[in-house]
Each structure stands twice: as structure tokens, then as C-alpha cells.
Short mmCIF file of C-alpha atoms and ligand atoms in Angstrom, two decimals:
data_model
loop_
_atom_site.label_atom_id
_atom_site.label_comp_id
_atom_site.label_asym_id
_atom_site.label_seq_id
_atom_site.Cartn_x
_atom_site.Cartn_y
_atom_site.Cartn_z
CA TYR R 192 135.83 192.28 48.24
CA ALA R 193 133.70 190.48 50.24
CA LYS R 194 131.19 193.08 49.72
CA GLU R 195 131.59 193.23 45.97
CA ASN R 196 131.40 189.43 45.81
CA GLY R 197 128.14 189.51 47.87
CA LYS R 198 126.67 192.17 45.72
CA ASN R 199 127.55 190.06 42.65
CA ASN R 200 126.00 186.87 44.18
CA TYR R 201 122.69 188.93 44.20
CA GLN R 202 123.11 190.11 41.00
CA ILE R 203 123.20 186.00 40.10
CA PHE R 204 120.67 185.37 42.26
CA THR R 205 117.98 187.81 41.08
CA GLN R 206 119.08 187.65 37.20
CA SER R 207 118.41 183.54 37.64
CA MET R 208 115.08 184.34 39.41
CA ASN R 209 113.89 186.61 36.74
CA GLU R 210 114.88 184.15 34.19
CA LYS R 211 112.85 181.65 35.96
CA THR R 212 109.62 183.76 36.29
CA GLU R 213 110.45 184.76 32.94
CA LYS R 214 110.77 181.25 31.52
CA ASN R 215 107.68 180.25 33.59
CA PHE R 216 105.66 183.13 32.47
CA ARG R 217 106.14 182.16 28.76
CA LEU R 218 105.67 178.49 29.20
CA GLU R 219 102.17 179.52 31.20
CA ASN R 220 101.19 181.85 28.05
CA GLU R 221 102.14 179.12 25.33
CA LEU R 222 100.19 176.62 27.86
CA ARG R 223 97.08 178.96 27.43
CA GLN R 224 97.49 179.09 23.83
CA ALA R 225 97.79 175.17 23.35
CA LEU R 226 94.85 174.79 25.02
CA ARG R 227 92.71 177.52 22.66
CA TYR R 228 94.72 176.01 19.55
CA GLN R 229 94.45 172.12 21.19
CA GLU R 230 98.04 171.09 20.54
CA PHE R 231 97.65 168.60 23.29
CA GLU R 232 96.77 164.51 22.69
CA VAL R 233 96.49 161.76 24.91
CA PHE R 234 98.71 158.82 24.29
CA TYR R 235 98.29 155.31 25.78
CA GLN R 236 100.31 152.55 27.16
CA PRO R 237 99.42 149.29 27.64
CA ARG R 238 99.31 147.65 30.96
CA VAL R 239 99.42 143.69 30.24
CA ASP R 240 99.58 140.59 32.47
CA THR R 241 102.50 138.66 32.87
CA GLU R 242 101.76 136.57 29.69
CA GLY R 243 101.34 140.18 27.58
CA LYS R 244 97.58 139.99 27.61
CA LEU R 245 95.98 143.35 27.06
CA ILE R 246 94.43 144.16 30.77
CA SER R 247 94.05 148.23 30.53
CA ALA R 248 95.94 151.03 29.79
CA GLU R 249 96.97 154.43 30.95
CA ALA R 250 96.04 157.92 29.54
CA LEU R 251 99.10 159.85 29.09
CA LEU R 252 99.44 163.59 27.85
CA ARG R 253 101.38 164.87 25.16
CA TRP R 254 101.89 168.37 23.99
CA LYS R 255 102.52 168.72 20.58
CA HIS R 256 104.70 172.07 20.32
CA LYS R 257 104.68 174.03 17.02
CA GLU R 258 108.51 174.66 17.09
CA ARG R 259 109.53 172.07 19.76
CA GLY R 260 107.66 169.11 18.95
CA PHE R 261 106.79 166.66 21.69
CA VAL R 262 107.04 168.50 24.98
CA PRO R 263 107.26 165.79 27.76
CA PRO R 264 104.65 166.31 30.66
CA SER R 265 107.58 166.61 33.55
CA ASP R 266 108.25 169.78 31.38
CA PHE R 267 104.80 171.16 31.44
CA ILE R 268 102.77 169.42 34.63
CA PRO R 269 104.14 171.47 37.67
CA ILE R 270 103.27 174.98 36.03
CA ALA R 271 100.18 173.57 35.15
CA GLU R 272 99.77 172.88 38.57
CA GLU R 273 100.74 176.32 39.77
CA THR R 274 99.11 178.20 37.61
CA GLY R 275 95.81 176.34 38.09
CA LEU R 276 95.95 175.29 34.30
CA ILE R 277 95.93 171.66 35.21
CA ILE R 278 92.32 171.89 36.11
CA PRO R 279 90.92 172.61 32.20
CA ILE R 280 94.19 170.52 31.49
CA GLY R 281 92.74 167.67 33.37
CA ASN R 282 89.28 168.16 32.20
CA LEU R 283 90.40 168.07 28.56
CA VAL R 284 92.06 164.68 29.31
CA LEU R 285 89.31 163.23 30.92
CA ASN R 286 87.13 164.31 28.05
CA LYS R 287 89.19 162.91 25.65
CA VAL R 288 89.59 159.59 27.21
CA CYS R 289 85.77 159.29 27.52
CA GLN R 290 85.13 160.10 24.30
CA TYR R 291 87.39 157.61 22.95
CA ILE R 292 86.16 154.48 25.35
CA VAL R 293 82.91 155.98 23.75
CA GLU R 294 83.51 155.31 19.90
CA LEU R 295 85.91 152.39 21.02
CA LYS R 296 82.68 150.88 21.92
CA ARG R 297 80.41 152.43 19.52
CA GLN R 298 82.50 150.44 16.76
CA GLY R 299 82.28 147.14 18.26
CA TYR R 300 85.91 147.03 19.39
CA PRO R 301 86.70 144.66 23.03
CA VAL R 302 87.35 147.98 24.93
CA VAL R 303 89.48 147.80 28.49
CA PRO R 304 89.85 150.22 31.16
CA ILE R 305 91.89 153.43 30.98
CA SER R 306 93.33 155.12 33.96
CA VAL R 307 93.49 158.58 33.69
CA ASN R 308 96.06 160.67 36.29
CA ILE R 309 94.71 163.25 38.70
CA SER R 310 97.22 165.73 40.13
CA ALA R 311 96.35 166.43 43.53
CA LYS R 312 95.61 170.00 42.58
CA GLN R 313 92.63 168.90 40.52
CA PHE R 314 91.46 166.32 43.08
CA MET R 315 91.32 168.74 45.79
CA GLN R 316 89.34 171.30 44.11
CA VAL R 317 85.92 172.10 45.10
CA GLU R 318 84.47 171.35 41.74
CA PHE R 319 86.29 168.27 41.17
CA ILE R 320 82.98 165.85 41.28
CA ARG R 321 80.76 167.97 39.93
CA GLU R 322 83.08 168.64 36.77
CA ILE R 323 83.92 164.94 36.48
CA GLU R 324 79.86 164.20 36.76
CA SER R 325 79.47 167.02 33.74
CA ILE R 326 82.12 165.07 31.29
CA LEU R 327 80.72 161.55 32.56
CA HIS R 328 77.30 163.03 31.43
CA GLN R 329 78.23 164.69 28.68
CA THR R 330 80.02 161.66 26.76
CA GLU R 331 77.95 158.82 28.20
CA VAL R 332 81.07 157.05 28.96
CA ASP R 333 80.43 153.89 30.60
CA THR R 334 82.41 154.30 33.85
CA ARG R 335 83.48 150.62 34.61
CA TYR R 336 85.86 151.39 31.70
CA LEU R 337 87.34 154.45 33.79
CA GLU R 338 90.12 154.57 36.32
CA PHE R 339 91.89 157.47 37.92
CA GLU R 340 95.40 157.40 39.43
CA ILE R 341 96.12 159.54 42.36
CA THR R 342 99.08 159.91 44.39
CA GLU R 343 99.72 159.14 48.04
CA THR R 344 100.67 163.11 49.00
CA LEU R 345 97.06 163.40 48.25
CA LEU R 346 95.77 161.40 51.30
CA ILE R 347 97.88 163.36 53.65
CA LEU R 348 97.18 166.79 52.64
CA ASP R 349 93.86 166.50 53.88
CA GLU R 350 92.40 163.05 54.82
CA ASN R 351 88.77 164.03 55.19
CA ARG R 352 88.37 165.58 52.03
CA ALA R 353 90.16 162.69 50.17
CA ARG R 354 88.12 159.94 51.69
CA ASP R 355 84.90 161.91 50.89
CA THR R 356 85.79 162.43 47.28
CA LEU R 357 87.08 158.68 47.01
CA SER R 358 83.66 157.82 47.88
CA ASP R 359 82.42 160.36 45.44
CA ILE R 360 84.63 158.80 42.82
CA GLN R 361 83.70 154.98 43.89
CA GLN R 362 80.02 155.84 43.88
CA LEU R 363 80.46 157.10 40.12
CA GLY R 364 81.64 153.47 39.36
CA ILE R 365 85.11 154.70 38.47
CA ARG R 366 87.99 152.76 39.87
CA VAL R 367 91.08 154.75 41.71
CA SER R 368 94.86 153.20 41.73
CA LEU R 369 97.84 154.63 43.86
CA ASP R 370 100.20 156.03 41.31
CA ASP R 371 104.18 155.90 42.38
CA PHE R 372 103.83 154.05 45.49
CA GLY R 373 107.16 153.38 47.91
CA THR R 374 108.28 156.94 47.17
CA GLY R 375 107.18 159.67 49.11
CA TYR R 376 105.07 159.63 52.28
CA SER R 377 104.12 155.79 52.10
CA SER R 378 102.28 155.25 55.38
CA LEU R 379 101.45 151.64 56.32
CA GLY R 380 98.20 153.29 58.24
CA TYR R 381 97.17 155.62 55.23
CA LEU R 382 97.02 152.61 53.13
CA THR R 383 95.08 150.27 55.48
CA GLN R 384 92.87 153.07 56.28
CA PHE R 385 91.82 154.04 52.59
CA SER R 386 91.73 150.17 50.97
CA HIS R 387 88.35 150.19 50.44
CA LEU R 388 88.38 152.93 48.46
CA ILE R 389 91.58 151.73 45.96
CA SER R 390 91.53 148.95 43.61
CA ALA R 391 95.53 148.96 42.49
CA ILE R 392 98.71 149.80 43.58
CA LYS R 393 101.38 150.99 40.87
CA ILE R 394 104.73 150.01 42.06
CA ASP R 395 106.81 153.53 41.22
CA ARG R 396 109.27 152.65 38.36
CA SER R 397 112.37 154.24 40.52
CA PHE R 398 112.22 150.79 41.92
CA PHE R 399 113.51 149.49 38.48
CA PHE R 400 115.75 151.44 37.40
CA GLN R 401 118.63 149.60 39.89
CA PHE R 402 117.27 146.24 39.72
CA ASN R 403 119.48 144.75 43.13
CA GLU R 404 118.37 143.18 45.98
CA LYS R 405 117.32 145.82 48.32
CA ASN R 406 114.75 147.01 45.53
CA LYS R 407 113.84 143.30 44.75
CA GLN R 408 113.14 142.88 48.35
CA ILE R 409 110.93 146.10 48.56
CA VAL R 410 109.07 145.09 45.48
CA LYS R 411 108.27 141.69 47.40
CA MET R 412 106.77 143.75 49.80
CA ILE R 413 104.90 145.91 48.25
CA ILE R 414 103.47 142.99 46.60
CA ARG R 415 102.55 141.02 49.60
CA LEU R 416 101.23 144.10 51.29
CA ALA R 417 98.50 144.44 48.09
CA GLN R 418 97.88 140.51 48.28
CA GLU R 419 96.89 141.14 51.90
CA LEU R 420 95.21 143.97 51.42
CA HIS R 421 93.09 142.44 48.28
CA LEU R 422 94.26 144.53 45.90
CA ARG R 423 95.71 144.48 42.33
CA VAL R 424 99.31 145.44 41.75
CA VAL R 425 100.63 147.06 38.81
CA ALA R 426 104.65 147.47 38.03
CA GLU R 427 105.87 150.51 36.18
CA GLY R 428 109.04 151.07 34.23
CA ILE R 429 109.21 147.42 32.99
CA GLU R 430 112.00 147.37 29.97
CA LYS R 431 113.96 144.43 31.11
CA SER R 432 112.70 140.30 30.83
CA ALA R 433 114.51 139.48 34.19
CA GLN R 434 112.38 142.04 35.67
CA LEU R 435 109.37 140.47 34.04
CA ASN R 436 110.11 137.12 35.70
CA PHE R 437 110.82 138.33 38.70
CA LEU R 438 107.37 140.06 38.88
CA LYS R 439 105.77 136.54 37.24
CA ASN R 440 107.21 134.72 40.04
CA GLU R 441 106.10 136.90 42.54
CA ASP R 442 102.23 136.47 41.49
CA CYS R 443 101.99 140.44 40.19
CA HIS R 444 98.90 141.23 38.54
CA GLU R 445 100.11 143.87 35.85
CA ILE R 446 102.83 144.95 34.09
CA GLN R 447 103.23 148.45 32.27
CA GLY R 448 106.82 149.43 30.68
CA TYR R 449 108.78 149.41 27.15
CA LEU R 450 109.14 146.00 27.60
CA PHE R 451 105.86 145.85 25.92
CA SER R 452 105.42 149.08 24.58
CA PRO R 453 105.49 152.62 25.18
CA PRO R 454 103.19 154.82 25.03
CA VAL R 455 101.11 155.44 21.80
CA PRO R 456 99.12 157.16 19.82
CA SER R 457 95.22 156.37 20.08
CA ASN R 458 94.99 154.86 16.61
CA HIS R 459 98.15 152.78 17.22
CA PHE R 460 96.48 151.57 20.29
CA LEU R 461 93.72 150.76 18.65
CA ASP R 462 95.92 147.76 17.52
CA PHE R 463 96.66 146.33 20.47
CA VAL R 464 92.91 146.20 21.31
CA VAL R 465 92.20 144.43 18.41
CA ILE R 466 94.64 141.77 19.07
CA GLY R 467 94.45 141.92 22.67
CA HIS R 468 97.71 140.26 23.34
CA ILE R 469 101.37 142.29 22.97
CA SER R 470 104.72 140.76 22.71
CA THR R 471 107.74 142.02 24.65
CA ASN R 472 109.89 143.83 22.49
CA SER R 473 113.51 142.97 21.83
CA GLU R 474 115.76 144.77 24.98
CA SER R 475 118.36 146.26 23.22
CA THR R 476 115.79 148.19 21.19
CA GLY R 477 113.32 148.60 23.81
P1 LIG I 604 103.21 158.55 35.42
O1 LIG I 604 101.69 158.78 35.91
O2 LIG I 604 103.72 157.68 36.74
O3 LIG I 604 103.26 157.52 34.18
C1 LIG I 604 104.27 156.84 34.32
C2 LIG I 604 105.39 157.24 33.41
O4 LIG I 604 106.33 156.31 33.03
C3 LIG I 604 105.33 157.81 31.87
O5 LIG I 604 105.86 159.34 31.56
C4 LIG I 604 105.66 156.70 31.31
O6 LIG I 604 105.81 157.19 29.74
C5 LIG I 604 106.73 156.23 31.77
N1 LIG I 604 107.23 155.06 31.43
C6 LIG I 604 106.49 154.07 31.37
N2 LIG I 604 107.02 152.74 30.85
C7 LIG I 604 108.17 153.40 31.01
C8 LIG I 604 109.50 152.41 30.93
O7 LIG I 604 109.51 151.23 30.68
N3 LIG I 604 111.04 153.16 31.08
C9 LIG I 604 110.58 154.55 31.13
N4 LIG I 604 111.92 155.13 31.23
N5 LIG I 604 109.61 155.39 31.55
C10 LIG I 604 108.61 154.50 31.44
P2 LIG I 604 105.43 160.24 30.77
O8 LIG I 604 104.38 160.03 29.81
O9 LIG I 604 106.39 161.29 30.67
O10 LIG I 604 104.47 160.85 32.26
C11 LIG I 604 105.49 161.15 33.28
C12 LIG I 604 104.24 161.96 34.42
O11 LIG I 604 103.32 163.24 33.77
C13 LIG I 604 103.67 160.98 34.80
O12 LIG I 604 104.13 159.72 35.68
C14 LIG I 604 102.26 161.84 35.27
O13 LIG I 604 102.24 161.97 36.67
C15 LIG I 604 102.37 162.99 34.89
N6 LIG I 604 101.08 163.24 33.60
C16 LIG I 604 101.06 162.48 32.43
N7 LIG I 604 99.90 162.45 31.92
C17 LIG I 604 99.59 163.34 32.79
C18 LIG I 604 97.88 163.82 32.74
O14 LIG I 604 96.85 163.79 31.48
N8 LIG I 604 97.56 164.75 33.94
C19 LIG I 604 98.28 164.72 34.89
N9 LIG I 604 98.02 165.09 36.09
N10 LIG I 604 99.30 164.21 35.11
C20 LIG I 604 100.27 163.43 33.90
MG1 LIG I 605 100.16 157.69 36.16
MG1 LIG I 606 102.54 160.04 39.04
MG1 LIG I 607 103.69 156.09 37.98
#
């Protein structure tokens, strides 16, 4: 029996492994097709101050799949990173964002800075700065309207490389924020060491899933820390007015979340740019 069971387990194991690789392989091919047939779109989520004034926006990638509809980034970014496809995808996102900024400016809109997520693999790539420079050159974007969102893990991966790349980015006039702060390998040492190369901290949205006393204390501490280091602080995933009131009281600079708006298509985001102010959604529908 033991032998038989062992064999069955083995079969189940290999079967699920094959299913996984097969699924990933299919996904990889679909991603290549998506790049070729331009199935990617960039959505924009407003970042506002505690009074709802539009401060900036985050660019968030959306894959409009022919049959499956919108595929969320969590379903394909990991594979894109594994296969290296994150590099052409990342360049495409940056290109679209730069073009959008230039177009808004050309049409005389009051442009706000847009932040773009940069994956660790993309950031650590030898050609990264050269590719950024090429996109900046092609689009002639004013880099004061650009921000890159990176994660802390990247700082730990290769400290020297990270420092060099971050100062190159700074030289180009692009700001950098630390995304998903408070999760992962947060270390005060890293933060103080890199604070002169970073302009903002984005508090991870997981602290707001369960907004209990413990998480409130952590959020308070992160805000104090940012203030000490003269960094801006952004709270992500804000859905409730109680959370907003708390953050207002703690002098948090920017708020991003469904309470104000989910990520929206570029033409919809234009409305926010024109009005320059967003009122909170009703909590039941947000
Ligand atoms: P992130 O950079 O931390 O982005 C914030 C995520 O929180 C977005 O998910 C956004 O839609 C979501 N969010 C914002 N407010 C709320 C809220 O009030 N409630 C809830 N439940 N969620 C909220 P999204 O768009 O699904 O993106 C997930 C992740 O995928 C991003 O997390 C980022 O790490 C990655 N990603 C998205 N676009 C890109 C991209 O262009 N390049 C790279 N490298 N990664 C990207
Ligand atoms: Mg982000
Ligand atoms: Mg992230
Ligand atoms: Mg985040």
C-alpha cells in the first residue's frame, strides 16, 4: 500500500507540475501575443491630499484579454518577471505614460506627476538606465512629472547597484518612492541609508485591510519615520472615511484608494485633472 500510495503521490505531483508549467507556457505565449497586438492599457489611480485635492496618480497596467476580459496584474506580472517579458512590458508602460503626460501638456491641461511601477528585475537589468534615457529622449517628456515606484527588496538585492541606479534616476530628474512599505524586509538601516535618493514612502495597503489598534500603531510609526527623514508619505488602499480621518489627524500627505477612486482609463482620469479635486465615494458602493 505504501508503495502504491507513494507512486500515486508522485503521479499527482508530476501531473500538477506539468499542469503548472503548461499553464505558464501558455500564459507566456499569450503575453507575447498581447505585446504584439497591443492588448495592454494603462489605467490611472488618483493620489489626493486628505482634502481630496489631486496631487498625482499611479499608472497601473491592465491586460485586455480577447476572451477573459481584464486580467489583473497579479495574474501575469509574476510570469512576466520569470520570463523576462517584464522588460518590454515595463518599457511599454513607461512609453505610454510619457506620451500621456506630453499629450496632456500639449493640450494645456494642468498635468500632475505620474508614478510608474518598476519591477526589481527591470531595475536590476544592465540596460535599464539606457532604455529609460531612450524613452525620455523619444517622447521629450518633462521628467519632473515622472516618479518610479520600487520595492525595498530591490535595495537589499544588490546595495551598490541599487545606489548607482537610484542616483542615475535622480540625475534624470525622476523621483522615486518606496512601494508596499512595511511588508518584506523593512530595515531602518536601509531606509536611512537610501533616504536621500527617495522622495516618498507608500504604506502598504495590507495595514488597512484590518484597521485594528496594532496596525494603526504601525501606520503612525511609519508616518513619524517618514517625517523624521523628510520623506513624503502616501497611504494606499484607503476605502473608509474612518481611515481617512485617522490619516488626516496623523498628517499623512497623500491618499490612494477606492474611497476616492479606483484606477480608471486615461480619458476618465482627464476629468479628475480638469476638476483637480475628488470627493469621497459612498462607502457602501466604494
Ligand atoms: P501596487 O503598485 O502596490 O499598486 C496598488 C494596487 O492596489 C493596485 O492593484 C490598485 O488597484 C490597488 N488598490 C488601490 N486602492 C485600493 C483599495 O482601496 N482597495 C483595494 N482592495 N485595492 C486597491 P493592481 O492594479 O491590481 O496592481 C497590483 C500590483 O501589480 C501593483 O501593486 C504592482 O505591484 C503590480 N503592477 C501593476 N502595474 C504594473 C506595471 O506597470 N509594472 C509593474 N512592474 N508592476 C505593476
Ligand atoms: Mg505601486
Ligand atoms: Mg508593488
Ligand atoms: Mg503598493
